[in-house]
Amino acid sequence: MLDGLSNMNSIFVYGLLFFFAFILSLFLLSLRPVPKNDQKPNPANPVIGRNRLGFFSILLLFMAATILLLYASLLRAFTAFTKEEPVAYIVCDFPENDNYDFRLNVMPLNVTGVSDTLTFDMRGDQWAIGGDILQWDSAVNFLGLHTMYRLVRLEGRYEDVEDQKQLTPSVYSLTDKEKHVIWNFLYKYGKKLPLVKSSYGNSVYTFPSFEDVAVIKVTTSGYKIEFKD
């Protein structure tokens, strides 16, 4: 339940909690007996005790709602600034051709799950993947809008700089159009737009692992690689 609250829009969570607190308060108030106009207040009347009980019930209700709101906002803030969204799985295999060093099976993720697997024969000691990143201001992240991205390129990489100069590492495009009008605009003018913190290119690289599945994730600052069995 708490995970669900943390993933919901903060404004919606606050409004929902206030709504329930308000409805419960009205319900408790409706239970208070109202004295008649011609009835004089009697200090010994037990109605006073029930009125006080109703007041303290409402007070406790609002205190509980306030604590719940504070906890939900802290949980939302933690989730917003530590969120990591998986965007692709990569599995490394041995090459079928001696002209290559390893083979990568790339499985990009979309809104419906894993898309078609793409296979690439790689030259190099390592592999690198990267693309475009649009980083929002902290306030926008808190409201639930996560970092925007676009995977662009998969590359081989040599550990030694001289090998990188003399040899030819593999380079593949992961998109039909690397030169994108909107992303080019964001690169040039994104820093001048409201609510945008930065727009830039970002890549991560690692050695091929033939036993683990590499998970490419997007964080609030860019791409990262994690391995799982």
XYZ file of N, CA, C and O in Angstrom, residues 125 158-165:
36
model
N 36.808 -4.461 -26.025
C 36.941 -5.104 -24.722
C 35.694 -4.895 -23.865
O 35.417 -5.690 -22.959
N 37.435 -0.152 -26.419
C 38.681 -0.790 -26.014
C 39.190 -0.153 -24.733
O 39.131 1.075 -24.567
N 39.696 -0.988 -23.847
C 40.177 -0.487 -22.567
C 41.422 0.373 -22.737
O 41.594 1.375 -22.038
N 42.293 -0.011 -23.671
C 43.520 0.740 -23.920
C 43.262 1.812 -24.975
O 42.666 1.541 -26.019
N 43.716 3.022 -24.720
C 43.430 4.132 -25.628
C 44.110 3.937 -26.981
O 43.583 4.350 -28.028
N 45.271 3.277 -26.995
C 45.947 3.040 -28.262
C 45.167 2.045 -29.116
O 45.088 2.193 -30.339
N 44.593 1.040 -28.490
C 43.746 0.104 -29.222
C 42.509 0.824 -29.770
O 42.068 0.549 -30.896
N 41.986 1.751 -28.995
C 40.830 2.511 -29.448
C 41.161 3.347 -30.675
O 40.323 3.532 -31.566
N 42.392 3.833 -30.750
C 42.812 4.643 -31.890
C 43.083 3.788 -33.125
O 42.726 4.157 -34.249
